[in-house]
Amino acid sequence: SEDIDVYSEEIDKAIENYFSNLSKQPELAEEENRLIDQLSIEEDADQDTVQETENPEEKAKLNIKTKDADATGQKKNSSSHFHIVHKGESLWRIARKYGLPLYTLTSANPDKATRMIRPGDKIFIPEKAGVYHIVKKGETLSSIAKKYKVNMQKIREENKLTSNIIRIRQKLFIPGAKPLPIYRLVKRKLFQWPIRGRITSRFGWRKNPITGKRQFHTGLDIGARYGSTIRAAGSGVVVYAGNGGSYGNLVILKHRGNYLTAYAHCSKILVKKGQAVRKGQRIAKVGSTGLSTGSHLHFEVRRGRKKINPYKVFQLTKKVRVPSA
């Protein structure tokens, strides 16, 4: 009888453990899906023109704090407050608890928007639904109100403005507003190649270079120079980063659509479990750890538990909505 590649069993085990843990921790699944959706939005949209996809780190830098302001840069009021994250909570569950849309919490807590929340984290809870907006060069209170289709007087009252004068980088809360819409549909590749190199072994039956047996190879082997950078094939969350037995140093990412990608035999891992990564981000270095005959990347793709020929996913496209020019 034919054998399935013995090495793939170790990736299978890591993925099976991941799905098993996920079934026991629904809040983890919610946080991962939220992060993956957020990463996809940021990847798809023009970050310079779409408010909800601005870099959260930049947003945090732009917060203008005063002596009587809280962590959001807004003046404190009796209704707004902080929530301390407890075990088993996700941002989605916290939003539902306070009757707020998820986008209001991610807008109010930009530093939490693209990472997993943890017990002990402080989440700012706005008084009402809406979004935060960072004033850009050339914007006026009138143009912002028109953009969000919100009455200008309501914005003034909500932010305790005594006039229509606003300043660049000022943070405003837009009550009742939703993240700015995006308009144009374009096709983009779902995944990119994780590294450039020569394909030394394809997906399918082959003679195992170590055991000499005819076995099914469940991924692609891409030959590359030792220490070359391995990049994320798509935006997602790190669900495994560590020793993969025969696969050596192993990284597994979870993506939108229940896709998983695995990167094996790495010389060095550059990410941690639970970390959000963007398509093209550096995640590891090429190596020859585990059972390997030379420096290369073993790359696998799964959809759920099903093994997929990586060549096929590189052909996949998605329709994304981006701002009109």
Tab-separated table of C-alpha atoms in Angstrom:
chain	number	residue	atom	x	y	z
A	1	SER	CA	0.000	0.000	0.000
A	2	GLU	CA	1.083	3.585	-0.643
A	3	ASP	CA	2.193	5.716	2.286
A	4	ILE	CA	1.188	9.299	2.927
A	5	ASP	CA	4.188	11.536	3.582
A	6	VAL	CA	5.124	10.756	7.195
A	7	TYR	CA	6.185	14.342	7.728
A	8	SER	CA	2.710	15.685	6.954
A	9	GLU	CA	1.406	13.838	10.007
A	10	GLU	CA	3.204	16.335	12.221
A	11	ILE	CA	1.563	19.291	10.492
A	12	ASP	CA	-1.727	17.365	10.656
A	13	LYS	CA	-1.245	16.962	14.405
A	14	ALA	CA	-0.518	20.671	14.916
A	15	ILE	CA	-3.585	21.639	12.874
A	16	GLU	CA	-5.789	19.071	14.629
A	17	ASN	CA	-4.684	20.406	18.025
A	18	TYR	CA	-5.466	23.913	16.817
A	19	PHE	CA	-9.021	23.016	15.757
A	20	SER	CA	-9.534	21.038	18.979
A	21	ASN	CA	-8.503	24.026	21.119
A	22	LEU	CA	-10.663	26.315	18.994
A	23	SER	CA	-13.756	24.214	19.687
A	24	LYS	CA	-13.115	24.561	23.426
A	25	GLN	CA	-12.490	28.330	23.276
A	26	PRO	CA	-15.156	30.030	21.125
A	27	GLU	CA	-13.876	33.446	22.206
A	28	LEU	CA	-10.521	32.589	20.595
A	29	ALA	CA	-12.267	31.781	17.314
A	30	GLU	CA	-14.157	35.088	17.508
A	31	GLU	CA	-10.970	37.077	18.111
A	32	GLU	CA	-9.113	35.310	15.293
A	33	ASN	CA	-11.954	35.893	12.830
A	34	ARG	CA	-12.193	39.548	13.871
A	35	LEU	CA	-8.458	40.028	13.369
A	36	ILE	CA	-8.446	38.263	10.006
A	37	ASP	CA	-11.393	40.377	8.818
A	38	GLN	CA	-9.669	43.558	10.009
A	39	LEU	CA	-6.430	42.583	8.274
A	40	SER	CA	-8.321	41.847	5.068
A	41	ILE	CA	-9.994	45.263	5.191
A	42	GLU	CA	-6.650	46.980	5.709
A	43	GLU	CA	-5.082	44.945	2.919
A	44	ASP	CA	-7.914	45.684	0.485
A	45	ALA	CA	-8.445	49.375	1.098
A	46	ASP	CA	-6.416	52.520	0.576
A	47	GLN	CA	-5.277	53.331	4.094
A	48	ASP	CA	-4.715	56.989	3.327
A	49	THR	CA	-8.320	57.632	2.379
A	50	VAL	CA	-10.418	55.151	4.332
A	51	GLN	CA	-10.842	56.019	7.983
A	52	GLU	CA	-11.432	52.552	9.394
A	53	THR	CA	-8.272	51.128	7.843
A	54	GLU	CA	-5.743	53.631	9.145
A	55	ASN	CA	-2.683	52.114	10.765
A	56	PRO	CA	-3.692	51.647	14.430
A	57	GLU	CA	-0.199	52.509	15.621
A	58	GLU	CA	-0.355	55.791	13.722
A	59	LYS	CA	-3.815	56.407	15.135
A	60	ALA	CA	-2.443	55.920	18.627
A	61	LYS	CA	0.348	58.422	17.932
A	62	LEU	CA	-2.188	60.977	16.739
A	63	ASN	CA	-4.231	60.858	19.943
A	64	ILE	CA	-4.142	64.321	21.473
A	65	LYS	CA	-4.297	63.971	25.233
A	66	THR	CA	-5.011	66.697	27.705
A	67	LYS	CA	-5.066	66.741	31.471
A	68	ASP	CA	-8.780	65.930	31.580
A	69	ALA	CA	-8.757	63.530	28.636
A	70	ASP	CA	-8.858	59.743	28.697
A	71	ALA	CA	-6.864	57.280	26.566
A	72	THR	CA	-8.981	58.024	23.496
A	73	GLY	CA	-8.113	61.719	23.507
A	74	GLN	CA	-11.710	62.608	24.367
A	75	LYS	CA	-12.860	64.450	27.457
A	76	LYS	CA	-14.162	62.118	30.115
A	77	ASN	CA	-17.867	61.863	30.780
A	78	SER	CA	-19.955	59.853	33.187
A	79	SER	CA	-21.175	57.394	30.546
A	80	SER	CA	-17.869	56.514	28.867
A	81	HIS	CA	-15.647	54.162	30.835
A	82	PHE	CA	-13.087	51.376	30.650
A	83	HIS	CA	-13.793	47.656	30.676
A	84	ILE	CA	-11.181	45.216	32.015
A	85	VAL	CA	-10.994	42.109	29.835
A	86	HIS	CA	-11.722	38.830	31.618
A	87	LYS	CA	-10.865	35.295	30.540
A	88	GLY	CA	-13.259	34.015	27.883
A	89	GLU	CA	-14.092	37.466	26.484
A	90	SER	CA	-13.595	38.651	22.916
A	91	LEU	CA	-13.940	42.184	21.573
A	92	TRP	CA	-17.103	41.083	19.774
A	93	ARG	CA	-18.618	39.796	23.045
A	94	ILE	CA	-17.681	42.985	24.885
A	95	ALA	CA	-19.280	45.099	22.139
A	96	ARG	CA	-22.461	43.018	22.356
A	97	LYS	CA	-22.482	43.324	26.160
A	98	TYR	CA	-22.598	47.124	25.928
A	99	GLY	CA	-24.955	47.213	22.945
A	100	LEU	CA	-22.354	48.762	20.637
A	101	PRO	CA	-21.243	47.842	17.105
A	102	LEU	CA	-17.864	46.120	16.906
A	103	TYR	CA	-16.532	48.938	14.700
A	104	THR	CA	-17.155	51.447	17.505
A	105	LEU	CA	-14.891	49.513	19.878
A	106	THR	CA	-12.140	48.972	17.293
A	107	SER	CA	-12.308	52.664	16.400
A	108	ALA	CA	-12.122	53.658	20.079
A	109	ASN	CA	-9.292	51.203	20.804
A	110	PRO	CA	-7.023	51.306	17.720
A	111	ASP	CA	-4.168	49.614	19.567
A	112	LYS	CA	-6.409	46.536	20.020
A	113	ALA	CA	-7.833	46.521	16.486
A	114	THR	CA	-5.172	44.270	14.963
A	115	ARG	CA	-4.102	42.087	17.860
A	116	MET	CA	-5.703	39.524	20.139
A	117	ILE	CA	-7.047	41.013	23.348
A	118	ARG	CA	-5.887	39.415	26.594
A	119	PRO	CA	-7.246	39.216	30.152
A	120	GLY	CA	-6.306	42.399	31.984
A	121	ASP	CA	-6.448	44.620	28.880
A	122	LYS	CA	-8.328	47.911	29.294
A	123	ILE	CA	-10.975	48.550	26.643
A	124	PHE	CA	-12.447	52.038	26.331
A	125	ILE	CA	-16.241	51.877	26.052
A	126	PRO	CA	-17.749	54.952	24.348
A	127	GLU	CA	-21.061	56.324	25.519
A	128	LYS	CA	-22.784	55.562	22.219
A	129	ALA	CA	-22.343	54.069	18.761
A	130	GLY	CA	-20.178	55.942	16.276
A	131	VAL	CA	-16.605	56.157	15.007
A	132	TYR	CA	-13.533	58.247	15.718
A	133	HIS	CA	-12.029	60.388	12.980
A	134	ILE	CA	-8.540	61.931	12.801
A	135	VAL	CA	-8.684	65.336	11.127
A	136	LYS	CA	-6.577	65.467	7.965
A	137	LYS	CA	-5.083	68.410	6.111
A	138	GLY	CA	-7.719	70.317	4.158
A	139	GLU	CA	-10.688	68.949	6.103
A	140	THR	CA	-13.258	71.173	7.767
A	141	LEU	CA	-15.957	70.340	10.266
A	142	SER	CA	-18.478	70.799	7.474
A	143	SER	CA	-16.673	68.430	5.087
A	144	ILE	CA	-16.331	65.777	7.809
A	145	ALA	CA	-20.026	66.037	8.673
A	146	LYS	CA	-20.907	65.686	4.992
A	147	LYS	CA	-18.564	62.716	4.572
A	148	TYR	CA	-20.207	60.790	7.423
A	149	LYS	CA	-23.699	62.168	6.722
A	150	VAL	CA	-23.998	63.417	10.297
A	151	ASN	CA	-25.338	66.797	11.417
A	152	MET	CA	-22.426	69.173	12.059
A	153	GLN	CA	-24.025	70.542	15.221
A	154	LYS	CA	-24.173	67.021	16.676
A	155	ILE	CA	-20.439	66.623	16.104
A	156	ARG	CA	-19.797	69.965	17.802
A	157	GLU	CA	-21.920	69.025	20.805
A	158	GLU	CA	-20.444	65.539	21.128
A	159	ASN	CA	-16.879	66.868	21.105
A	160	LYS	CA	-17.667	69.993	23.179
A	161	LEU	CA	-16.422	72.308	20.435
A	162	THR	CA	-17.093	75.997	20.996
A	163	SER	CA	-16.631	76.848	17.304
A	164	ASN	CA	-16.244	75.225	13.887
A	165	ILE	CA	-12.464	75.519	14.091
A	166	ILE	CA	-10.642	72.168	14.153
A	167	ARG	CA	-6.959	71.321	13.816
A	168	ILE	CA	-5.032	68.702	11.866
A	169	ARG	CA	-4.654	65.430	13.802
A	170	GLN	CA	-7.452	66.334	16.186
A	171	LYS	CA	-9.500	63.283	17.135
A	172	LEU	CA	-13.261	63.665	16.824
A	173	PHE	CA	-16.029	61.286	17.791
A	174	ILE	CA	-18.702	61.114	15.080
A	175	PRO	CA	-21.915	59.988	16.820
A	176	GLY	CA	-24.083	57.473	14.989
A	177	ALA	CA	-21.611	57.207	12.116
A	178	LYS	CA	-20.350	54.028	10.489
A	179	PRO	CA	-16.875	53.457	9.007
A	180	LEU	CA	-16.549	55.283	5.705
A	181	PRO	CA	-17.762	53.216	2.758
A	182	ILE	CA	-15.528	51.984	-0.040
A	183	TYR	CA	-16.797	51.777	-3.554
A	184	ARG	CA	-14.894	50.218	-6.444
A	185	LEU	CA	-14.675	46.425	-6.970
A	186	VAL	CA	-11.322	45.101	-8.181
A	187	LYS	CA	-9.778	41.640	-8.417
A	188	ARG	CA	-6.728	40.833	-6.342
A	189	LYS	CA	-4.711	37.705	-5.660
A	190	LEU	CA	-5.736	35.917	-2.488
A	191	PHE	CA	-2.223	34.566	-1.827
A	192	GLN	CA	1.302	35.405	-2.909
A	193	TRP	CA	4.426	33.252	-3.119
A	194	PRO	CA	6.147	33.141	0.291
A	195	ILE	CA	9.612	33.185	-1.260
A	196	ARG	CA	11.344	33.217	-4.621
A	197	GLY	CA	13.242	30.096	-5.557
A	198	ARG	CA	13.346	26.930	-7.616
A	199	ILE	CA	10.668	24.290	-7.046
A	200	THR	CA	12.619	21.194	-6.026
A	201	SER	CA	9.636	18.967	-5.219
A	202	ARG	CA	5.998	19.366	-6.206
A	203	PHE	CA	2.677	18.410	-4.619
A	204	GLY	CA	1.926	14.749	-5.363
A	205	TRP	CA	3.523	11.310	-5.419
A	206	ARG	CA	7.313	11.190	-5.294
A	207	LYS	CA	10.270	9.184	-4.050
A	208	ASN	CA	11.076	10.467	-0.574
A	209	PRO	CA	14.664	11.820	-0.672
A	210	ILE	CA	15.386	10.540	2.855
A	211	THR	CA	13.472	7.233	3.177
A	212	GLY	CA	13.592	6.285	-0.511
A	213	LYS	CA	9.920	5.253	-0.345
A	214	ARG	CA	7.292	6.376	-2.834
A	215	GLN	CA	5.141	8.745	-0.824
A	216	PHE	CA	2.646	11.545	-1.334
A	217	HIS	CA	4.257	14.950	-0.895
A	218	THR	CA	1.665	17.276	0.636
A	219	GLY	CA	3.272	20.593	-0.251
A	220	LEU	CA	5.850	22.377	-2.360
A	221	ASP	CA	9.578	22.407	-1.648
A	222	ILE	CA	11.142	25.691	-2.721
A	223	GLY	CA	14.929	25.800	-2.790
A	224	ALA	CA	16.412	29.046	-1.490
A	225	ARG	CA	19.572	30.384	0.104
A	226	TYR	CA	19.968	29.739	3.833
A	227	GLY	CA	18.659	32.700	5.832
A	228	SER	CA	16.501	34.095	3.013
A	229	THR	CA	13.332	35.842	4.178
A	230	ILE	CA	10.066	33.889	4.211
A	231	ARG	CA	6.979	36.087	3.911
A	232	ALA	CA	3.338	35.441	4.802
A	233	ALA	CA	1.471	34.194	1.741
A	234	GLY	CA	-1.618	36.020	2.980
A	235	SER	CA	-2.842	38.131	5.875
A	236	GLY	CA	-3.822	36.131	8.926
A	237	VAL	CA	-3.086	35.036	12.470
A	238	VAL	CA	-0.215	32.837	13.685
A	239	VAL	CA	-1.766	29.665	15.138
A	240	TYR	CA	1.480	27.716	15.545
A	241	ALA	CA	5.112	28.776	15.859
A	242	GLY	CA	7.631	26.312	17.210
A	243	ASN	CA	9.202	22.897	16.813
A	244	GLY	CA	7.506	20.726	14.208
A	245	GLY	CA	9.498	17.534	14.728
A	246	SER	CA	10.626	16.275	11.322
A	247	TYR	CA	9.541	19.622	9.890
A	248	GLY	CA	11.983	21.490	12.125
A	249	ASN	CA	11.011	25.052	12.953
A	250	LEU	CA	7.414	25.414	11.801
A	251	VAL	CA	4.981	28.324	11.383
A	252	ILE	CA	1.272	27.897	10.599
A	253	LEU	CA	-0.991	30.822	9.688
A	254	LYS	CA	-4.799	30.952	9.627
A	255	HIS	CA	-6.396	33.053	6.867
A	256	ARG	CA	-9.817	34.177	5.748
A	257	GLY	CA	-11.966	31.438	4.223
A	258	ASN	CA	-10.625	28.835	6.696
A	259	TYR	CA	-7.349	28.535	4.770
A	260	LEU	CA	-4.161	27.608	6.618
A	261	THR	CA	-0.596	27.870	5.312
A	262	ALA	CA	2.419	26.069	6.782
A	263	TYR	CA	6.097	27.055	6.502
A	264	ALA	CA	8.596	24.360	7.520
A	265	HIS	CA	12.346	23.723	8.020
A	266	CYS	CA	12.907	27.387	8.993
A	267	SER	CA	16.269	28.406	10.433
A	268	LYS	CA	14.603	31.128	12.505
A	269	ILE	CA	11.013	32.017	13.416
A	270	LEU	CA	10.201	35.748	13.518
A	271	VAL	CA	6.600	35.635	14.796
A	272	LYS	CA	4.719	34.369	17.839
A	273	LYS	CA	1.507	32.419	18.293
A	274	GLY	CA	-1.519	34.730	18.321
A	275	GLN	CA	0.244	37.473	16.354
A	276	ALA	CA	-1.572	39.150	13.467
A	277	VAL	CA	0.478	39.311	10.267
A	278	ARG	CA	-0.114	40.989	6.924
A	279	LYS	CA	0.434	39.522	3.484
A	280	GLY	CA	4.112	39.866	2.616
A	281	GLN	CA	5.235	40.389	6.222
A	282	ARG	CA	8.468	38.646	7.280
A	283	ILE	CA	7.626	35.584	9.372
A	284	ALA	CA	10.715	33.346	9.239
A	285	LYS	CA	14.091	32.591	7.645
A	286	VAL	CA	14.868	29.730	5.263
A	287	GLY	CA	16.768	26.846	6.819
A	288	SER	CA	17.237	23.083	6.888
A	289	THR	CA	15.979	22.138	10.361
A	290	GLY	CA	14.270	18.800	10.988
A	291	LEU	CA	14.581	16.023	8.404
A	292	SER	CA	15.916	17.925	5.427
A	293	THR	CA	18.506	17.369	2.716
A	294	GLY	CA	19.311	21.045	2.205
A	295	SER	CA	18.260	24.645	2.603
A	296	HIS	CA	14.649	25.073	1.415
A	297	LEU	CA	11.101	26.006	2.390
A	298	HIS	CA	8.446	23.297	2.616
A	299	PHE	CA	5.159	25.143	2.002
A	300	GLU	CA	1.707	23.632	2.559
A	301	VAL	CA	-1.857	24.866	2.195
A	302	ARG	CA	-4.994	23.499	3.847
A	303	ARG	CA	-8.621	24.496	3.754
A	304	GLY	CA	-9.765	23.361	7.131
A	305	ARG	CA	-8.215	19.898	7.361
A	306	LYS	CA	-8.127	19.278	3.600
A	307	LYS	CA	-4.720	19.331	1.876
A	308	ILE	CA	-4.618	21.534	-1.234
A	309	ASN	CA	-2.091	21.856	-4.034
A	310	PRO	CA	-0.429	25.232	-3.286
A	311	TYR	CA	-0.294	25.998	-7.011
A	312	LYS	CA	-4.087	26.214	-7.021
A	313	VAL	CA	-4.329	28.841	-4.279
A	314	PHE	CA	-1.881	31.118	-6.081
A	315	GLN	CA	-4.464	31.297	-8.876
A	316	LEU	CA	-7.289	32.328	-6.535
A	317	THR	CA	-8.539	35.895	-6.729
A	318	LYS	CA	-10.976	37.857	-4.628
A	319	LYS	CA	-13.163	40.820	-5.400
A	320	VAL	CA	-12.385	43.662	-3.038
A	321	ARG	CA	-14.003	47.037	-2.552
A	322	VAL	CA	-11.557	49.929	-2.687
A	323	PRO	CA	-11.999	53.706	-2.735
A	324	SER	CA	-12.793	55.195	-6.096
A	325	ALA	CA	-9.986	57.255	-7.554
